[in-house]
Coordinates of N, CA, C and O in Angstrom, one line a residue:
R1 N 0.8 -1.2 0.0 CA 0.0 0.0 0.0 C 0.9 1.3 0.0 O 1.9 1.3 0.6
G2 N 0.4 2.3 -0.6 CA 1.1 3.6 -0.6 C 0.9 4.2 0.8 O 0.0 4.0 1.5
R3 N 1.9 4.9 1.2 CA 1.9 5.6 2.5 C 2.0 7.1 2.3 O 2.8 7.6 1.6
T4 N 1.2 7.8 3.1 CA 1.1 9.3 3.0 C 2.4 9.9 3.2 O 2.9 10.9 2.5
C5 N 3.2 9.4 4.2 CA 4.4 10.1 4.6 C 5.5 10.0 3.5 O 6.5 10.7 3.5
N6 N 5.3 9.0 2.6 CA 6.3 8.9 1.5 C 5.7 9.3 0.2 O 6.1 8.8 -0.9
G7 N 4.8 10.3 0.2 CA 4.2 10.7 -1.0 C 3.4 9.7 -1.8 O 3.4 9.7 -3.0
G8 N 2.9 8.7 -1.1 CA 2.1 7.6 -1.7 C 2.9 6.4 -2.2 O 2.4 5.5 -2.7
A9 N 4.3 6.5 -1.9 CA 5.1 5.4 -2.3 C 4.8 4.2 -1.5 O 4.4 4.3 -0.3
R10 N 4.9 3.0 -2.1 CA 4.6 1.7 -1.4 C 5.7 1.4 -0.5 O 6.9 1.5 -0.8
M11 N 5.4 0.8 0.7 CA 6.3 0.4 1.7 C 5.7 -0.6 2.6 O 4.5 -0.6 2.8
T12 N 6.5 -1.5 3.2 CA 6.0 -2.5 4.2 C 5.7 -1.6 5.4 O 6.5 -0.9 5.9
S13 N 4.4 -1.8 5.9 CA 4.0 -1.0 7.0 C 2.7 -1.6 7.6 O 1.9 -2.2 6.9
W14 N 2.5 -1.5 9.0 CA 1.4 -1.9 9.6 C 0.2 -0.9 9.4 O -1.0 -1.3 9.6
M15 N 0.5 0.3 9.1 CA -0.5 1.4 9.0 C 0.0 2.5 8.1 O 1.2 2.6 7.8
D16 N -0.9 3.3 7.8 CA -0.5 4.6 7.1 C 0.0 5.6 8.0 O -0.5 5.7 9.1
L17 N 1.1 6.2 7.7 CA 1.7 7.2 8.5 C 1.6 8.6 7.7 O 2.0 8.6 6.6
E18 N 1.1 9.6 8.4 CA 0.9 10.9 7.8 C 2.2 11.7 7.7 O 2.4 12.5 6.8
E19 N 3.1 11.4 8.7 CA 4.4 12.2 8.7 C 5.4 11.4 9.5 O 5.1 10.6 10.3
I20 N 6.6 11.7 9.2 CA 7.8 11.2 9.9 C 8.7 12.4 10.0 O 8.9 13.1 9.0
P21 N 9.2 12.8 11.2 CA 9.2 12.0 12.5 C 7.8 12.0 13.2 O 6.9 12.8 12.8
I22 N 7.6 11.0 14.1 CA 6.4 10.9 14.8 C 6.6 11.5 16.2 O 7.4 11.1 17.0
F23 N 5.8 12.5 16.5 CA 5.7 13.2 17.8 C 4.4 12.7 18.4 O 3.5 12.2 17.8
P24 N 4.4 12.8 19.7 CA 3.1 12.4 20.4 C 1.8 13.1 19.8 O 0.8 12.5 19.8
E25 N 2.0 14.3 19.3 CA 0.8 15.0 18.8 C 0.7 14.8 17.3 O -0.1 15.5 16.6
S26 N 1.5 13.9 16.7 CA 1.4 13.7 15.2 C 0.0 13.2 14.8 O -0.6 12.5 15.5
P27 N -0.4 13.7 13.6 CA -1.8 13.2 13.2 C -1.8 11.7 12.9 O -0.8 11.1 12.6
D28 N -3.0 11.1 13.1 CA -3.2 9.7 12.9 C -4.5 9.5 12.1 O -5.6 9.8 12.7
N29 N -4.4 9.1 10.9 CA -5.6 8.9 10.1 C -6.3 7.5 10.3 O -7.4 7.3 9.9
G30 N -5.6 6.7 11.1 CA -6.2 5.4 11.5 C -6.3 4.4 10.3 O -6.8 3.2 10.6
L31 N -5.8 4.7 9.2 CA -5.9 3.8 8.0 C -5.1 2.5 8.2 O -3.9 2.5 8.7
H32 N -5.7 1.4 8.0 CA -5.1 0.0 8.0 C -4.9 -0.5 9.4 O -4.4 -1.7 9.5
I33 N -5.1 0.2 10.4 CA -4.8 -0.2 11.8 C -5.8 -1.4 12.2 O -5.3 -2.4 12.8
T34 N -7.0 -1.2 11.9 CA -8.0 -2.3 12.3 C -7.6 -3.6 11.6 O -7.6 -4.7 12.3
E35 N -7.2 -3.6 10.3 CA -6.8 -4.8 9.6 C -5.5 -5.4 10.3 O -5.4 -6.6 10.4
S36 N -4.6 -4.5 10.6 CA -3.4 -5.0 11.2 C -3.6 -5.6 12.6 O -3.0 -6.6 13.0
L37 N -4.5 -5.0 13.4 CA -4.8 -5.5 14.7 C -5.5 -6.9 14.5 O -5.1 -7.8 15.4
A38 N -6.3 -7.1 13.5 CA -6.9 -8.4 13.3 C -5.8 -9.4 13.0 O -5.9 -10.6 13.4
I39 N -4.8 -9.0 12.2 CA -3.7 -10.0 11.8 C -3.0 -10.4 13.1 O -2.8 -11.6 13.2
I40 N -2.7 -9.5 13.9 CA -2.0 -9.9 15.2 C -2.8 -10.7 16.1 O -2.4 -11.7 16.7
D41 N -4.1 -10.4 16.2 CA -5.1 -11.2 17.0 C -5.2 -12.6 16.5 O -5.2 -13.5 17.3
A42 N -5.2 -12.7 15.2 CA -5.2 -14.1 14.6 C -3.9 -14.9 14.9 O -4.0 -16.1 15.2
L43 N -2.8 -14.2 14.9 CA -1.6 -14.9 15.3 C -1.6 -15.3 16.7 O -1.2 -16.5 17.1
I44 N -2.2 -14.5 17.6 CA -2.3 -14.9 19.0 C -3.3 -16.1 19.1 O -2.9 -17.1 19.9
A45 N -4.3 -16.1 18.4 CA -5.3 -17.1 18.4 C -4.7 -18.4 18.0 O -5.0 -19.5 18.5
D46 N -3.8 -18.3 16.9 CA -3.2 -19.5 16.5 C -2.3 -20.2 17.5 O -2.2 -21.4 17.7
E47 N -1.6 -19.3 18.3 CA -0.7 -19.9 19.3 C -1.5 -20.5 20.4 O -1.1 -21.5 21.0
I48 N -2.6 -19.9 20.8 CA -3.5 -20.5 21.8 C -4.1 -21.8 21.4 O -4.2 -22.7 22.1
A49 N -4.4 -21.9 20.1 CA -5.0 -23.1 19.5 C -4.0 -24.3 19.5 O -4.4 -25.4 19.6
K50 N -2.7 -23.8 19.5 CA -1.6 -24.9 19.6 C -1.3 -25.3 21.0 O -0.5 -26.1 21.2
G51 N -2.1 -24.7 21.9 CA -1.9 -25.1 23.3 C -1.1 -24.2 24.2 O -0.9 -24.5 25.4
I52 N -0.7 -23.0 23.7 CA 0.0 -22.1 24.5 C -1.0 -21.2 25.3 O -2.0 -20.6 24.7
P53 N -0.9 -21.2 26.6 CA -1.9 -20.4 27.4 C -1.7 -19.0 27.0 O -0.6 -18.4 26.8
S54 N -2.8 -18.2 26.9 CA -2.8 -16.8 26.6 C -1.8 -16.1 27.5 O -1.2 -15.1 27.1
E55 N -1.8 -16.5 28.8 CA -1.0 -15.8 29.8 C 0.5 -15.9 29.5 O 1.4 -15.3 30.2
R56 N 0.9 -16.8 28.5 CA 2.3 -17.0 28.2 C 2.6 -16.4 26.8 O 3.7 -16.6 26.2
V57 N 1.6 -15.7 26.2 CA 1.9 -15.0 25.0 C 2.3 -13.6 25.2 O 1.5 -12.8 25.9
V58 N 3.4 -13.2 24.8 CA 3.9 -11.8 24.9 C 3.9 -11.2 23.5 O 4.3 -11.8 22.5
V59 N 3.4 -10.0 23.4 CA 3.3 -9.3 22.1 C 4.3 -8.0 22.3 O 4.2 -7.3 23.2
G60 N 5.2 -8.0 21.3 CA 6.1 -6.9 21.2 C 6.5 -6.5 19.9 O 6.2 -7.2 18.9
G61 N 7.1 -5.3 19.8 CA 7.5 -4.8 18.4 C 8.3 -3.6 18.5 O 8.4 -2.9 19.6
F62 N 8.9 -3.3 17.4 CA 9.8 -2.1 17.2 C 9.1 -1.1 16.3 O 8.5 -1.5 15.3
S63 N 9.1 0.2 16.7 CA 8.6 1.3 15.9 C 7.1 1.1 15.7 O 6.3 1.0 16.6
Q64 N 6.6 0.9 14.4 CA 5.2 0.7 14.2 C 4.8 -0.6 14.8 O 3.7 -0.7 15.4
G65 N 5.6 -1.6 14.9 CA 5.3 -2.8 15.6 C 5.1 -2.6 17.1 O 4.3 -3.2 17.7
G66 N 5.8 -1.7 17.7 CA 5.6 -1.3 19.1 C 4.3 -0.7 19.3 O 3.6 -0.9 20.3
A67 N 4.0 0.2 18.4 CA 2.7 0.9 18.5 C 1.5 -0.1 18.4 O 0.5 -0.1 19.1
M68 N 1.7 -1.1 17.4 CA 0.7 -2.1 17.3 C 0.6 -3.1 18.5 O -0.5 -3.5 18.8
A69 N 1.8 -3.4 19.0 CA 1.8 -4.3 20.2 C 1.0 -3.7 21.3 O 0.2 -4.3 22.0
L70 N 1.3 -2.4 21.6 CA 0.6 -1.7 22.6 C -1.0 -1.7 22.5 O -1.7 -2.1 23.4
A71 N -1.3 -1.4 21.2 CA -2.8 -1.3 21.0 C -3.4 -2.7 21.1 O -4.5 -2.9 21.6
T72 N -2.7 -3.7 20.6 CA -3.2 -5.1 20.7 C -3.4 -5.5 22.1 O -4.5 -6.1 22.4
V73 N -2.4 -5.4 22.9 CA -2.4 -5.9 24.3 C -3.5 -5.1 25.1 O -4.3 -5.7 25.8
V74 N -3.5 -3.8 25.0 CA -4.5 -3.0 25.8 C -5.9 -3.3 25.4 O -6.8 -3.3 26.3
K75 N -6.1 -3.6 24.1 CA -7.5 -3.8 23.6 C -7.9 -5.3 23.6 O -9.1 -5.6 23.4
S76 N -7.0 -6.2 23.9 CA -7.3 -7.6 23.8 C -8.3 -8.0 24.9 O -8.1 -7.5 26.1
E77 N -9.2 -8.9 24.6 CA -10.1 -9.5 25.6 C -9.4 -10.6 26.3 O -9.9 -11.1 27.4
R78 N -8.3 -11.1 25.8 CA -7.5 -12.2 26.4 C -6.5 -11.7 27.4 O -5.8 -10.7 27.1
Q79 N -6.3 -12.3 28.5 CA -5.2 -11.9 29.3 C -3.9 -12.4 28.7 O -3.8 -13.7 28.5
L80 N -3.0 -11.5 28.4 CA -1.7 -11.9 27.8 C -0.6 -11.8 28.8 O -0.7 -11.2 29.9
G81 N 0.6 -12.4 28.4 CA 1.7 -12.5 29.2 C 2.6 -11.2 29.4 O 3.3 -11.0 30.3
G82 N 2.5 -10.3 28.4 CA 3.3 -9.1 28.5 C 3.2 -8.3 27.2 O 2.8 -8.8 26.1
C83 N 3.8 -7.1 27.2 CA 3.9 -6.2 26.1 C 5.1 -5.5 26.1 O 5.5 -4.8 27.1
A84 N 5.9 -5.6 25.0 CA 7.2 -4.9 24.8 C 7.0 -3.8 23.7 O 6.7 -4.1 22.6
V85 N 7.2 -2.5 24.1 CA 7.1 -1.4 23.2 C 8.5 -0.8 23.0 O 9.0 -0.2 23.8
L86 N 9.1 -1.1 21.8 CA 10.4 -0.7 21.6 C 10.4 0.4 20.5 O 10.0 0.2 19.4
S87 N 10.7 1.6 20.9 CA 10.8 2.8 20.0 C 9.4 3.0 19.4 O 9.3 3.3 18.2
G88 N 8.3 2.7 20.1 CA 7.0 2.8 19.6 C 6.3 4.1 20.2 O 6.8 4.9 20.8
W89 N 4.9 4.1 20.0 CA 4.1 5.2 20.5 C 2.7 4.7 20.6 O 2.3 3.6 20.3
A90 N 1.9 5.6 21.3 CA 0.4 5.3 21.5 C -0.3 5.9 20.3 O -0.3 7.1 20.1
L91 N -1.0 5.0 19.5 CA -1.7 5.4 18.4 C -3.0 6.3 18.8 O -3.9 5.7 19.5
P92 N -3.0 7.5 18.4 CA -4.2 8.4 18.9 C -5.6 7.9 18.6 O -6.4 7.9 19.4
K93 N -5.7 7.3 17.4 CA -7.1 6.8 17.0 C -7.5 5.6 17.8 O -8.7 5.2 17.8
Q94 N -6.6 4.9 18.4 CA -6.9 3.7 19.3 C -7.3 4.1 20.7 O -7.7 3.3 21.4
D95 N -7.2 5.4 21.0 CA -7.5 5.9 22.4 C -7.0 5.1 23.5 O -7.9 4.6 24.3
I96 N -5.8 4.8 23.5 CA -5.1 3.9 24.5 C -5.4 4.4 25.9 O -5.7 3.6 26.8
P97 N -5.3 5.7 26.2 CA -5.6 6.2 27.5 C -7.0 5.7 28.1 O -7.0 5.3 29.2
A98 N -8.0 5.8 27.3 CA -9.3 5.3 27.7 C -9.4 3.8 27.8 O -10.2 3.3 28.7
A99 N -8.6 3.1 27.1 CA -8.7 1.7 27.1 C -8.0 1.0 28.2 O -8.3 -0.1 28.6
V100 N -7.0 1.6 28.8 CA -6.1 0.9 29.8 C -6.9 0.6 31.0 O -6.8 -0.6 31.5
A101 N -7.7 1.5 31.6 CA -8.3 1.2 32.9 C -9.2 0.0 32.9 O -9.2 -0.8 33.9
G102 N -9.9 -0.3 31.8 CA -10.8 -1.4 31.7 C -10.2 -2.6 31.0 O -10.9 -3.6 30.7
S103 N -8.9 -2.6 30.7 CA -8.2 -3.6 29.9 C -8.1 -4.8 30.8 O -7.8 -4.8 31.9
A104 N -8.3 -6.0 30.0 CA -8.0 -7.3 30.6 C -6.5 -7.4 30.9 O -6.1 -8.3 31.7
N105 N -5.7 -6.5 30.3 CA -4.3 -6.5 30.5 C -3.7 -5.4 31.3 O -2.5 -5.0 31.2
K106 N -4.5 -4.7 32.1 CA -4.1 -3.7 32.9 C -2.9 -4.1 33.8 O -2.0 -3.4 34.0
D107 N -3.0 -5.3 34.3 CA -2.0 -5.8 35.3 C -0.9 -6.6 34.6 O 0.0 -7.1 35.3
T108 N -0.9 -6.7 33.3 CA 0.0 -7.3 32.5 C 1.4 -6.6 32.6 O 1.4 -5.4 32.6
P109 N 2.6 -7.3 32.6 CA 3.8 -6.6 32.5 C 4.1 -5.8 31.2 O 3.8 -6.4 30.2
Y110 N 4.5 -4.6 31.3 CA 4.8 -3.8 30.1 C 6.3 -3.4 30.2 O 6.7 -3.0 31.3
I111 N 7.0 -3.3 29.1 CA 8.3 -2.7 29.1 C 8.3 -1.7 27.9 O 7.8 -2.1 26.8
I112 N 8.8 -0.5 28.2 CA 8.8 0.5 27.1 C 10.3 0.9 27.1 O 10.9 1.3 28.1
C113 N 10.9 0.8 25.9 CA 12.3 1.2 25.7 C 12.4 2.2 24.5 O 11.7 2.0 23.5
H114 N 13.2 3.2 24.7 CA 13.3 4.2 23.6 C 14.7 4.9 23.7 O 15.2 5.2 24.7
G115 N 15.2 5.1 22.5 CA 16.5 5.9 22.4 C 16.2 7.3 22.5 O 15.3 7.9 22.0
E116 N 17.1 7.9 23.3 CA 17.0 9.4 23.6 C 17.4 10.2 22.3 O 17.1 11.4 22.3
A117 N 18.0 9.6 21.4 CA 18.4 10.3 20.2 C 17.6 9.9 18.9 O 18.0 10.1 17.8
D118 N 16.4 9.3 19.2 CA 15.5 8.8 18.1 C 14.9 10.0 17.4 O 14.3 10.9 18.0
Q119 N 15.2 10.1 16.1 CA 14.7 11.2 15.2 C 13.6 10.7 14.3 O 13.2 11.5 13.4
V120 N 13.2 9.5 14.4 CA 12.1 8.9 13.6 C 10.8 8.8 14.4 O 9.8 9.4 14.0
V121 N 10.8 8.1 15.6 CA 9.8 8.2 16.5 C 10.4 8.9 17.7 O 11.2 8.4 18.4
M122 N 10.0 10.2 17.9 CA 10.7 11.1 18.8 C 10.7 10.5 20.2 O 9.8 9.8 20.6
A123 N 11.8 10.8 20.9 CA 12.1 10.1 22.2 C 11.0 10.4 23.3 O 10.8 9.7 24.1
S124 N 10.3 11.5 23.1 CA 9.2 11.9 24.0 C 8.1 10.8 24.0 O 7.3 10.8 25.0
N125 N 8.0 10.0 23.0 CA 6.9 9.0 22.9 C 7.0 7.9 24.0 O 6.1 7.5 24.5
G126 N 8.3 7.5 24.2 CA 8.5 6.4 25.2 C 8.0 6.8 26.6 O 7.1 6.0 27.1
P127 N 8.5 7.8 27.2 CA 7.9 8.2 28.5 C 6.4 8.5 28.5 O 5.7 8.2 29.5
L128 N 5.8 9.0 27.4 CA 4.4 9.3 27.3 C 3.7 7.9 27.4 O 2.6 7.8 28.0
V129 N 4.1 6.9 26.7 CA 3.5 5.5 26.7 C 3.5 5.0 28.1 O 2.4 4.6 28.7
A130 N 4.6 5.2 28.8 CA 4.7 4.7 30.2 C 3.6 5.5 31.1 O 2.9 4.9 31.9
K131 N 3.6 6.8 30.9 CA 2.7 7.7 31.7 C 1.2 7.3 31.4 O 0.4 7.2 32.3
I132 N 0.9 7.0 30.2 CA -0.5 6.6 29.8 C -0.9 5.3 30.5 O -1.9 5.2 31.1
L133 N 0.0 4.4 30.5 CA -0.3 3.1 31.1 C -0.4 3.3 32.7 O -1.4 2.8 33.3
Q134 N 0.5 4.0 33.3 CA 0.5 4.2 34.7 C -0.7 5.0 35.1 O -1.4 4.8 36.1
D135 N -1.0 6.1 34.3 CA -2.2 6.9 34.6 C -3.6 6.1 34.5 O -4.5 6.4 35.2
G136 N -3.5 5.1 33.7 CA -4.7 4.2 33.5 C -4.7 3.1 34.6 O -5.7 2.3 34.6
G137 N -3.8 3.1 35.5 CA -3.8 2.1 36.6 C -2.9 0.9 36.4 O -3.0 0.0 37.2
A138 N -2.1 0.8 35.3 CA -1.3 -0.3 35.1 C -0.1 -0.2 36.1 O 0.7 0.7 36.1
P139 N 0.0 -1.3 37.0 CA 1.0 -1.2 38.0 C 2.4 -1.8 37.7 O 3.4 -1.6 38.4
N140 N 2.5 -2.4 36.5 CA 3.7 -3.2 36.2 C 4.3 -2.6 34.9 O 4.2 -3.3 33.9
V141 N 4.9 -1.5 35.0 CA 5.4 -0.7 33.8 C 6.8 -0.4 34.0 O 7.2 0.3 35.0
Q142 N 7.7 -0.9 33.1 CA 9.1 -0.5 33.1 C 9.3 0.4 32.0 O 9.0 0.2 30.8
L143 N 10.1 1.5 32.3 CA 10.5 2.4 31.1 C 12.0 2.5 31.2 O 12.6 2.7 32.3
H144 N 12.7 2.3 30.1 CA 14.1 2.4 29.9 C 14.3 3.4 28.7 O 13.8 3.1 27.6
T145 N 15.2 4.4 28.9 CA 15.6 5.2 27.8 C 17.1 5.1 27.7 O 17.8 4.8 28.7
Y146 N 17.7 5.4 26.5 CA 19.1 5.1 26.3 C 19.7 6.3 25.6 O 19.4 6.6 24.4
P147 N 20.6 7.0 26.3 CA 21.3 8.1 25.7 C 22.1 7.8 24.5 O 22.7 6.7 24.5
G148 N 22.0 8.6 23.5 CA 22.8 8.3 22.3 C 22.2 7.3 21.4 O 22.6 7.2 20.2
M149 N 21.1 6.6 21.7 CA 20.5 5.6 20.9 C 19.5 6.2 19.9 O 18.6 6.9 20.4
A150 N 19.6 6.0 18.7 CA 18.7 6.6 17.6 C 17.6 5.6 17.5 O 17.2 4.9 18.4
H151 N 17.0 5.5 16.3 CA 15.9 4.6 16.0 C 16.4 3.2 15.7 O 16.6 2.8 14.5
S152 N 16.9 2.6 16.8 CA 17.6 1.3 16.6 C 17.5 0.5 17.9 O 16.6 0.8 18.7
S153 N 18.5 -0.3 18.2 CA 18.6 -1.1 19.5 C 20.0 -1.0 20.0 O 20.9 -0.5 19.3
C154 N 20.2 -1.4 21.1 CA 21.6 -1.5 21.6 C 21.6 -2.7 22.7 O 20.6 -3.2 23.1
P155 N 22.8 -3.1 23.0 CA 23.0 -4.3 23.9 C 22.3 -4.0 25.3 O 21.7 -5.0 25.8
Q156 N 22.3 -2.8 25.8 CA 21.7 -2.5 27.1 C 20.1 -2.7 27.0 O 19.5 -3.3 27.9
E157 N 19.6 -2.3 25.8 CA 18.1 -2.5 25.6 C 17.8 -4.1 25.5 O 16.9 -4.5 26.2
E158 N 18.6 -4.7 24.8 CA 18.4 -6.2 24.6 C 18.5 -6.9 26.0 O 17.7 -7.8 26.3
N159 N 19.5 -6.5 26.8 CA 19.6 -7.1 28.2 C 18.4 -6.7 29.0 O 17.9 -7.6 29.8
H160 N 17.9 -5.5 29.0 CA 16.7 -5.1 29.7 C 15.5 -6.0 29.3 O 14.7 -6.5 30.1
V161 N 15.3 -6.1 28.0 CA 14.1 -6.9 27.5 C 14.3 -8.4 27.9 O 13.3 -9.0 28.3
A162 N 15.5 -8.9 27.8 CA 15.7 -10.4 28.2 C 15.4 -10.5 29.7 O 14.7 -11.5 30.1
A163 N 15.8 -9.6 30.5 CA 15.6 -9.7 32.0 C 14.1 -9.6 32.3 O 13.5 -10.3 33.1
W164 N 13.4 -8.6 31.6 CA 12.0 -8.5 31.7 C 11.2 -9.7 31.3 O 10.3 -10.1 32.0
L165 N 11.6 -10.3 30.2 CA 10.9 -11.5 29.8 C 11.1 -12.6 30.8 O 10.1 -13.4 31.1
G166 N 12.2 -12.8 31.4 CA 12.4 -13.7 32.5 C 11.5 -13.5 33.7 O 11.0 -14.4 34.3
E167 N 11.2 -12.2 33.9 CA 10.2 -11.9 35.0 C 8.8 -12.1 34.6 O 8.0 -12.6 35.4
A168 N 8.5 -11.7 33.3 CA 7.1 -11.7 32.9 C 6.7 -13.2 32.7 O 5.5 -13.5 32.9
L169 N 7.6 -14.1 32.2 CA 7.3 -15.5 32.0 C 8.3 -16.3 32.7 O 9.1 -17.0 32.1
P170 N 8.1 -16.4 34.1 CA 9.1 -17.2 34.9 C 9.0 -18.7 34.5 O 8.0 -19.2 34.0

């Protein structure tokens, strides 16, 4: 599909993006998000059908995948094992702040990681995601930011995620 931020050029993407970089106040036209959430939900259902308890399914992603992981977990009717948001953001059209308090996954472990030098998904998005979750009553939220890290990963982030997974899925 063509993407607005790329002048209509085709790119692999979970959703249409109106602009890059992405700030917390960036516009969100909501295009393709419902379809993408359905794809992720079907993947979760497939794992459960194979015998994996929903409480042992962790959903995570980087950038757009992180935004989709957050929306998926907060809006899921199934209790899930955790949510990892790496350099992601809260999709405005999904109204994450309103969804958290009544979410089946309010008590689910969340980890939010973001580079402080990110110029694609601006660094202010990471702390905002953590605040949205905490303000909604989520008690198990870890936030890690990394000085000098751009829109990428680093060994420290990988170590944080690995340790968090060990706690989320003992």
